[in-house]
C-alpha cells in the first residue's frame, strides 16, 4: 500500500473510532509489527537517498498524527469511563431510605434495670448467684429443713440426688452474701435472677420466672426501714401517688413476715380488673431476717438485724406494661418488645 493511500485510509479510520476498543484496534492496524505504518517503514531502505528523507518525514508525520490522536482519545475515553462509574455509584439523597429494622430492649430486662438503678442510688450492690444451687442454701440455711412442709409450696427441680437443685427462689443469694460478709460487714444487696419451679405454664405461671431479691443487714434496722424502702421503689416504678401496705404473712426465713401490696396505680384505689376491685396489688414477700437465718450465716442477731424482700419481676413488669400473660416474656416475638418500646416513648 502506498503512503498516500495509507494516509487516506488512516483519515477515514480515525473518523470511525467510537470506543476504546476501536481506538486500540486502530493503533494495532497501523503501528503493530505488521501494521501499515510499520510496513511502510521497512520500505525506506529500498528507496533512493533523495527520496528517503521526504518519505521518512511523511511517515513520521503520519505516525505522530496517529499517536497524538491515540493519546487524546484515550484520555477522553478514560475520563468518560470514570464519569460513568461515578454517576452509577452516586447516592441519590432524595430517595426514601431503606428501613432498618431496629430491636427494642426486652421489657423484663428494662424493668429490672430500672429497679437496679433505684437501689444503686441508695447504695445497694447488685449481686449474682448460681441458678444450680445447693439444697443447703436454697432451703436449709433459710430455716427450711428437709421434710419441712414449706418445701411443698416450691415444687423444686432436683438436678442430682437431694442436694443439687435449680433454685426455686433467689433467697439463697442472701445466705451466700452473708457468708461472704463473715458476720462483720453491713450488707445492702439486690439480686435479680432466674428461678425455677415445677409449675404448669399458663397465663400467670411459668416454670421459669424471675425474682428480685433484696437484703439489708446492719445495726438497728427495723420494719419501718423496710417500709420506707418499699414505698420508694413503688413510687419510682408506678408514680408518686402509689402507696404501699404490709399484710401479715409467714415465711420461714423472716420474722415478722409480710406480704407487700401497692395501691393500684390504674384505678388509684377505686377498684378495677388489675387489682381485682380491691384497690391493692400484691408485688412481694418480705420481712425482718429471722434470727436463726442470721445466726446460721454467721451474723449475731444480738448485734445485727436486717430486712429482706423478694419481688416477682414478671409481676412488676406485667403491671407496669399491662401484660396479662406471663408467657409474653418468654416467646421470641420481637413485635411484643416493640409495642412496649413505643408505648414508653409516646
Ligand atoms: N423467696 C420468697 C418466695 O419465693 C419471696 C420472699 C419472701 C423473699 C420474703 C424474701 C423475703 O427475701 O424476705 O416466695
CSV table of C-alpha atoms and ligand atoms in Angstrom, one decimal:
chain,number,residue,atom,x,y,z
A,1,UNK,CA,0.0,0.0,0.0
A,2,UNK,CA,1.3,3.4,-0.9
A,3,UNK,CA,2.0,6.1,1.7
A,4,UNK,CA,-0.8,8.2,0.2
A,5,UNK,CA,-3.4,5.5,0.4
A,6,UNK,CA,-2.3,4.7,4.0
A,7,UNK,CA,-2.8,8.3,4.8
A,8,UNK,CA,-6.2,8.4,3.3
A,9,UNK,CA,-7.2,5.2,5.0
A,10,UNK,CA,-6.0,6.5,8.3
A,11,UNK,CA,-8.0,9.6,8.0
A,12,UNK,CA,-11.1,7.6,7.2
A,13,UNK,CA,-10.4,5.1,10.0
A,14,UNK,CA,-9.9,7.9,12.6
A,15,UNK,CA,-13.4,9.1,11.9
A,16,UNK,CA,-14.8,5.7,12.7
A,17,UNK,CA,-13.3,5.4,16.2
A,18,UNK,CA,-16.0,5.5,18.9
A,19,UNK,CA,-14.7,3.4,21.7
A,20,UNK,CA,-11.5,2.4,23.5
A,21,UNK,CA,-11.5,-1.0,21.7
A,22,UNK,CA,-11.8,0.7,18.3
A,23,UNK,CA,-9.0,3.0,19.3
A,24,UNK,CA,-6.8,0.1,20.2
A,25,UNK,CA,-7.7,-1.7,17.0
A,26,UNK,CA,-6.7,1.4,15.1
A,27,UNK,CA,-3.3,1.6,16.8
A,28,UNK,CA,-2.7,-2.1,16.0
A,29,UNK,CA,-3.7,-1.8,12.4
A,30,UNK,CA,-1.1,0.9,11.8
A,31,UNK,CA,1.6,0.6,14.4
A,32,UNK,CA,1.9,-3.1,15.4
A,33,UNK,CA,4.8,-5.1,13.9
A,34,UNK,CA,2.9,-5.9,10.8
A,35,UNK,CA,0.9,-2.7,10.9
A,36,UNK,CA,0.5,-0.5,7.8
A,37,UNK,CA,2.9,2.2,9.0
A,38,UNK,CA,5.5,-0.3,10.2
A,39,UNK,CA,5.3,-1.9,6.7
A,40,UNK,CA,5.9,1.4,5.0
A,41,UNK,CA,8.8,1.9,7.4
A,42,UNK,CA,10.5,-1.2,6.2
A,43,UNK,CA,10.2,0.1,2.6
A,44,UNK,CA,12.6,3.1,3.5
A,45,UNK,CA,15.7,1.1,2.9
A,46,UNK,CA,14.6,0.2,-0.6
A,47,UNK,CA,14.3,3.9,-1.6
A,48,UNK,CA,16.9,6.0,-3.1
A,49,UNK,CA,18.7,8.5,-0.9
A,50,UNK,CA,17.0,11.7,-2.0
A,51,UNK,CA,13.5,10.1,-1.7
A,52,UNK,CA,14.2,8.6,1.7
A,53,UNK,CA,14.2,11.8,3.6
A,54,UNK,CA,10.9,13.0,2.3
A,55,UNK,CA,9.3,9.6,2.7
A,56,UNK,CA,10.7,9.3,6.2
A,57,UNK,CA,9.3,12.7,7.2
A,58,UNK,CA,5.9,12.0,5.8
A,59,UNK,CA,5.8,8.7,7.6
A,60,UNK,CA,6.8,10.4,10.8
A,61,UNK,CA,4.0,12.9,10.4
A,62,UNK,CA,1.6,10.1,9.9
A,63,UNK,CA,2.9,8.2,12.9
A,64,UNK,CA,2.8,11.3,15.2
A,65,UNK,CA,-0.7,12.2,14.0
A,66,UNK,CA,-1.9,8.7,14.9
A,67,UNK,CA,0.0,8.8,18.3
A,68,UNK,CA,-1.5,12.2,19.2
A,69,UNK,CA,-4.9,11.1,18.2
A,70,UNK,CA,-4.5,8.0,20.3
A,71,UNK,CA,-3.3,9.8,23.4
A,72,UNK,CA,-6.0,12.4,23.3
A,73,UNK,CA,-8.8,9.9,22.7
A,74,UNK,CA,-7.5,7.5,25.3
A,75,UNK,CA,-7.8,10.3,27.9
A,76,UNK,CA,-11.2,11.2,26.7
A,77,UNK,CA,-12.4,7.6,26.9
A,78,UNK,CA,-10.9,7.1,30.3
A,79,UNK,CA,-12.5,10.2,31.6
A,80,UNK,CA,-15.8,9.2,30.2
A,81,UNK,CA,-15.5,5.8,31.8
A,82,UNK,CA,-14.7,7.3,35.2
A,83,UNK,CA,-17.7,9.7,34.9
A,84,UNK,CA,-19.9,6.9,34.0
A,85,UNK,CA,-18.7,4.9,37.1
A,86,UNK,CA,-19.1,7.9,39.3
A,87,UNK,CA,-22.6,8.5,38.0
A,88,UNK,CA,-23.6,4.9,38.7
A,89,UNK,CA,-22.2,5.0,42.1
A,90,UNK,CA,-23.7,8.3,43.1
A,91,UNK,CA,-26.1,8.3,46.1
A,92,UNK,CA,-29.4,9.9,45.4
A,93,UNK,CA,-30.1,11.5,48.7
A,94,UNK,CA,-33.7,12.3,47.7
A,95,UNK,CA,-34.5,8.6,47.6
A,96,UNK,CA,-36.5,7.2,50.5
A,97,UNK,CA,-34.2,5.5,52.9
A,98,UNK,CA,-34.2,1.7,53.3
A,99,UNK,CA,-35.9,0.8,56.6
A,100,UNK,CA,-33.6,-0.6,59.1
A,101,UNK,CA,-35.4,-2.9,61.5
A,102,UNK,CA,-34.3,-2.0,64.9
A,103,UNK,CA,-34.6,-4.1,68.0
A,104,UNK,CA,-36.0,-3.0,71.3
A,105,UNK,CA,-34.9,-3.7,74.8
A,106,UNK,CA,-36.6,-6.7,76.5
A,107,UNK,CA,-39.2,-5.2,78.7
A,108,UNK,CA,-38.4,-7.5,81.6
A,109,UNK,CA,-34.8,-6.6,81.4
A,110,UNK,CA,-35.7,-3.0,81.2
A,111,UNK,CA,-37.8,-3.2,84.4
A,112,UNK,CA,-35.0,-5.0,86.2
A,113,UNK,CA,-32.6,-2.3,85.2
A,114,UNK,CA,-35.0,0.4,86.5
A,115,UNK,CA,-35.2,-1.4,89.8
A,116,UNK,CA,-31.5,-1.8,89.9
A,117,UNK,CA,-31.0,1.9,89.3
A,118,UNK,CA,-33.2,2.9,92.3
A,119,UNK,CA,-31.4,0.5,94.6
A,120,UNK,CA,-27.9,1.5,93.3
A,121,UNK,CA,-28.8,5.1,94.1
A,122,UNK,CA,-29.4,4.0,97.7
A,123,UNK,CA,-26.0,2.4,97.9
A,124,UNK,CA,-27.0,-1.2,97.3
A,125,UNK,CA,-24.8,-3.5,95.2
A,126,UNK,CA,-26.3,-5.7,92.5
A,127,UNK,CA,-25.1,-9.3,93.1
A,128,UNK,CA,-25.4,-12.6,91.4
A,129,UNK,CA,-25.8,-16.2,92.4
A,130,UNK,CA,-25.9,-19.6,90.7
A,131,UNK,CA,-29.0,-21.0,89.2
A,132,UNK,CA,-28.0,-24.5,90.0
A,133,UNK,CA,-27.9,-24.3,93.8
A,134,UNK,CA,-27.3,-26.4,96.8
A,135,UNK,CA,-30.3,-27.6,98.8
A,136,UNK,CA,-28.4,-26.2,101.8
A,137,UNK,CA,-28.6,-22.6,100.6
A,138,UNK,CA,-31.9,-22.8,98.8
A,139,UNK,CA,-33.7,-24.3,101.9
A,140,UNK,CA,-31.8,-25.4,104.9
A,141,UNK,CA,-29.9,-22.2,105.8
A,142,UNK,CA,-33.2,-20.3,105.2
A,143,UNK,CA,-34.8,-22.2,108.0
A,144,UNK,CA,-36.5,-24.8,105.8
A,145,UNK,CA,-35.0,-28.2,106.9
A,146,UNK,CA,-35.5,-31.4,105.0
A,147,UNK,CA,-39.0,-32.7,105.3
A,148,UNK,CA,-40.5,-29.3,106.2
A,149,UNK,CA,-43.9,-28.8,104.6
A,150,UNK,CA,-42.9,-25.4,103.3
A,151,UNK,CA,-40.8,-27.2,100.7
A,152,UNK,CA,-44.0,-28.5,99.0
A,153,UNK,CA,-45.1,-24.9,98.1
A,154,UNK,CA,-41.9,-24.6,96.0
A,155,UNK,CA,-42.1,-27.7,93.9
A,156,UNK,CA,-38.5,-28.0,93.0
A,157,UNK,CA,-36.5,-29.4,90.1
A,158,UNK,CA,-33.7,-31.5,91.5
A,159,UNK,CA,-30.6,-31.8,89.4
A,160,UNK,CA,-28.8,-34.6,91.3
A,161,UNK,CA,-29.9,-36.6,94.3
A,162,UNK,CA,-31.3,-34.5,97.1
A,163,UNK,CA,-28.5,-31.9,97.3
A,164,UNK,CA,-28.4,-30.1,94.0
A,165,UNK,CA,-31.4,-28.3,92.5
A,166,UNK,CA,-32.5,-25.5,90.2
A,167,UNK,CA,-33.0,-22.7,92.7
A,168,UNK,CA,-36.7,-22.2,93.5
A,169,UNK,CA,-36.2,-18.7,94.8
A,170,UNK,CA,-33.4,-16.0,94.8
A,171,UNK,CA,-33.3,-16.1,98.6
A,172,UNK,CA,-30.2,-18.4,98.7
A,173,UNK,CA,-28.2,-15.4,97.5
A,174,UNK,CA,-29.0,-13.9,100.9
A,175,UNK,CA,-27.1,-16.8,102.5
A,176,UNK,CA,-24.2,-16.6,100.1
A,177,UNK,CA,-23.9,-12.9,100.6
A,178,UNK,CA,-24.0,-13.2,104.4
A,179,UNK,CA,-21.4,-15.9,104.4
A,180,UNK,CA,-19.1,-13.6,102.4
A,181,UNK,CA,-19.7,-10.8,104.9
A,182,UNK,CA,-18.4,-13.2,107.7
A,183,UNK,CA,-20.6,-11.6,110.3
A,184,UNK,CA,-18.7,-8.4,110.2
A,185,UNK,CA,-19.7,-6.2,107.4
A,186,UNK,CA,-23.1,-4.5,106.8
A,187,UNK,CA,-24.9,-5.7,103.7
A,188,UNK,CA,-27.0,-3.9,101.1
A,189,UNK,CA,-27.6,-6.0,98.0
A,190,UNK,CA,-30.3,-6.8,95.5
A,191,UNK,CA,-30.1,-9.9,93.3
A,192,UNK,CA,-32.3,-10.1,90.2
A,193,UNK,CA,-32.2,-13.6,88.8
A,194,UNK,CA,-34.0,-16.6,87.3
A,195,UNK,CA,-35.8,-19.1,89.4
A,196,UNK,CA,-37.4,-22.5,88.6
A,197,UNK,CA,-40.5,-24.4,89.9
A,198,UNK,CA,-42.3,-27.4,88.5
A,199,UNK,CA,-45.4,-25.4,87.6
A,200,UNK,CA,-47.7,-25.9,84.6
A,201,UNK,CA,-47.2,-22.9,82.3
A,202,UNK,CA,-50.3,-20.8,82.0
A,203,UNK,CA,-51.2,-17.1,81.9
A,204,UNK,CA,-49.9,-16.5,85.4
A,205,UNK,CA,-47.4,-19.3,86.0
A,206,UNK,CA,-44.2,-20.2,84.3
A,207,UNK,CA,-41.8,-23.0,85.3
A,208,UNK,CA,-39.0,-20.4,85.0
A,209,UNK,CA,-39.5,-16.8,86.2
A,210,UNK,CA,-37.5,-14.0,87.7
A,211,UNK,CA,-37.3,-12.6,91.2
A,212,UNK,CA,-35.6,-9.6,92.6
A,213,UNK,CA,-34.2,-10.4,96.0
A,214,UNK,CA,-33.1,-7.8,98.4
A,215,UNK,CA,-31.2,-8.0,101.7
A,216,UNK,CA,-30.1,-5.3,104.1
A,217,UNK,CA,-28.2,-6.2,107.3
A,218,UNK,CA,-26.9,-3.6,109.6
A,219,UNK,CA,-27.2,-2.3,113.2
A,220,UNK,CA,-30.7,-1.2,114.5
A,221,UNK,CA,-32.7,-2.0,111.4
A,222,UNK,CA,-36.4,-2.1,111.8
A,223,UNK,CA,-39.6,-2.8,109.9
A,224,UNK,CA,-40.0,0.9,109.2
A,225,UNK,CA,-36.8,0.9,107.2
A,226,UNK,CA,-38.2,-1.9,105.1
A,227,UNK,CA,-41.5,0.1,104.7
A,228,UNK,CA,-39.6,3.2,103.6
A,229,UNK,CA,-37.6,1.3,101.1
A,230,UNK,CA,-40.6,-0.4,99.6
A,231,UNK,CA,-42.5,2.9,99.5
A,232,UNK,CA,-39.7,4.4,97.5
A,233,UNK,CA,-39.5,1.7,94.9
A,234,UNK,CA,-43.3,1.7,94.5
A,235,UNK,CA,-43.3,5.4,93.8
A,236,UNK,CA,-40.3,5.2,91.4
A,237,UNK,CA,-41.9,2.4,89.4
A,238,UNK,CA,-45.5,3.3,89.4
A,239,UNK,CA,-45.7,7.0,90.1
A,240,UNK,CA,-45.6,9.4,93.1
A,241,UNK,CA,-49.2,8.7,94.1
A,242,UNK,CA,-48.5,5.0,94.7
A,243,UNK,CA,-48.6,3.8,98.2
A,244,UNK,CA,-47.6,0.5,99.8
A,245,UNK,CA,-49.0,-1.5,102.7
A,246,UNK,CA,-47.9,-4.6,104.6
A,247,UNK,CA,-50.1,-7.5,105.5
A,248,UNK,CA,-49.0,-10.1,108.0
A,249,UNK,CA,-47.7,-13.3,106.3
A,250,UNK,CA,-45.4,-16.2,107.0
A,251,UNK,CA,-42.1,-17.1,105.6
A,252,UNK,CA,-39.6,-19.4,107.4
A,253,UNK,CA,-36.7,-17.0,106.9
A,254,UNK,CA,-38.3,-13.8,108.1
A,255,UNK,CA,-39.9,-12.9,111.4
A,256,UNK,CA,-42.2,-11.0,111.2
A,257,UNK,CA,-43.1,-11.7,107.6
A,258,UNK,CA,-45.2,-9.6,105.4
A,259,UNK,CA,-47.0,-9.5,102.1
A,260,UNK,CA,-46.3,-6.3,100.2
A,261,UNK,CA,-49.2,-4.6,98.4
A,262,UNK,CA,-49.1,-1.5,96.4
A,263,UNK,CA,-52.0,0.8,95.8
A,264,UNK,CA,-53.5,0.2,92.3
A,265,UNK,CA,-51.9,2.8,90.1
A,266,UNK,CA,-54.5,2.1,87.5
A,267,UNK,CA,-57.7,3.0,89.4
A,268,UNK,CA,-56.0,4.7,92.3
A,269,UNK,CA,-57.9,2.6,94.8
A,270,UNK,CA,-61.3,2.8,93.2
A,271,UNK,CA,-61.2,-0.8,92.1
A,272,UNK,CA,-60.6,-2.2,88.6
A,273,UNK,CA,-59.7,-5.5,87.0
A,274,UNK,CA,-56.0,-5.1,87.6
A,275,UNK,CA,-56.4,-5.0,91.3
A,276,UNK,CA,-59.5,-7.3,91.2
A,277,UNK,CA,-61.5,-4.5,92.7
A,278,UNK,CA,-59.5,-4.4,95.9
A,279,UNK,CA,-57.6,-1.3,95.2
A,280,UNK,CA,-54.3,-3.1,96.1
A,281,UNK,CA,-51.9,-5.4,94.2
A,282,UNK,CA,-49.5,-7.9,95.8
A,283,UNK,CA,-46.0,-7.5,94.5
A,284,UNK,CA,-43.6,-9.0,97.0
A,285,UNK,CA,-42.9,-11.1,100.1
A,286,UNK,CA,-40.7,-9.5,102.8
A,287,UNK,CA,-39.9,-9.3,106.4
A,288,UNK,CA,-37.2,-9.0,109.1
A,289,UNK,CA,-34.5,-11.6,108.6
A,290,UNK,CA,-35.1,-14.4,111.1
A,291,UNK,CA,-32.6,-14.5,113.9
A,292,UNK,CA,-31.8,-18.2,113.1
A,293,UNK,CA,-31.1,-17.3,109.5
A,294,UNK,CA,-28.7,-14.5,110.6
A,295,UNK,CA,-27.0,-16.9,113.0
A,296,UNK,CA,-26.6,-19.8,110.6
A,297,UNK,CA,-24.8,-17.4,108.2
A,298,UNK,CA,-22.5,-16.0,110.8
A,299,UNK,CA,-24.3,-12.8,111.9
A,300,UNK,CA,-25.0,-12.5,115.6
A,301,UNK,CA,-28.7,-11.5,115.9
A,302,UNK,CA,-28.0,-9.7,119.1
A,303,UNK,CA,-25.8,-7.3,117.2
A,304,UNK,CA,-27.2,-7.3,113.7
A,305,UNK,CA,-30.7,-7.0,112.3
A,306,UNK,CA,-31.9,-6.7,108.8
A,307,UNK,CA,-34.8,-6.9,106.3
A,308,UNK,CA,-35.3,-8.9,103.1
A,309,UNK,CA,-37.7,-8.9,100.3
A,310,UNK,CA,-38.5,-10.8,97.1
A,311,UNK,CA,-40.3,-9.2,94.2
A,312,UNK,CA,-41.7,-11.2,91.3
A,313,UNK,CA,-40.1,-9.4,88.4
A,314,UNK,CA,-42.6,-10.5,85.8
A,315,UNK,CA,-45.4,-9.4,88.0
A,316,UNK,CA,-43.9,-5.9,88.3
A,317,UNK,CA,-43.5,-5.8,84.5
A,318,UNK,CA,-46.9,-7.1,83.8
A,319,UNK,CA,-48.5,-4.4,86.0
A,320,UNK,CA,-46.3,-1.7,84.5
A,321,UNK,CA,-46.9,-2.6,80.9
A,322,UNK,CA,-50.5,-4.0,81.2
A,323,UNK,CA,-49.5,-7.5,80.1
A,324,UNK,CA,-52.0,-10.2,81.1
A,325,UNK,CA,-50.0,-13.3,80.1
A,326,UNK,CA,-46.6,-14.2,81.6
A,327,UNK,CA,-45.7,-16.2,78.6
A,328,UNK,CA,-45.4,-12.9,76.6
A,329,UNK,CA,-41.9,-12.6,78.2
A,330,UNK,CA,-40.7,-15.9,77.0
A,331,UNK,CA,-41.8,-16.2,73.4
A,332,UNK,CA,-39.4,-14.9,70.8
A,333,UNK,CA,-41.7,-12.5,69.0
A,334,UNK,CA,-39.8,-9.2,68.8
A,335,UNK,CA,-43.0,-7.4,68.0
A,336,UNK,CA,-44.0,-7.7,71.6
A,337,UNK,CA,-41.0,-5.7,72.8
A,338,UNK,CA,-41.5,-3.2,70.1
A,339,UNK,CA,-45.0,-2.5,71.2
A,340,UNK,CA,-43.9,-1.6,74.7
A,341,UNK,CA,-40.9,0.3,73.5
A,342,UNK,CA,-43.3,2.6,71.5
A,343,UNK,CA,-45.7,2.9,74.4
A,344,UNK,CA,-42.9,4.2,76.6
A,345,UNK,CA,-41.6,6.8,74.3
A,346,UNK,CA,-45.1,8.1,73.3
B,1,LIG,N1,-38.5,-16.3,98.4
B,1,LIG,C1,-39.9,-16.0,98.6
B,1,LIG,C2,-40.7,-16.7,97.5
B,1,LIG,O1,-40.1,-17.1,96.6
B,1,LIG,C3,-40.1,-14.5,98.5
B,1,LIG,C4,-39.5,-13.8,99.7
B,1,LIG,C5,-40.3,-13.6,100.8
B,1,LIG,C6,-38.2,-13.3,99.6
B,1,LIG,C7,-39.8,-12.9,101.9
B,1,LIG,C8,-37.7,-12.7,100.7
B,1,LIG,C9,-38.5,-12.5,101.9
B,1,LIG,O2,-36.5,-12.2,100.8
B,1,LIG,O3,-38.0,-11.9,102.9
B,1,LIG,O4,-41.8,-16.8,97.7
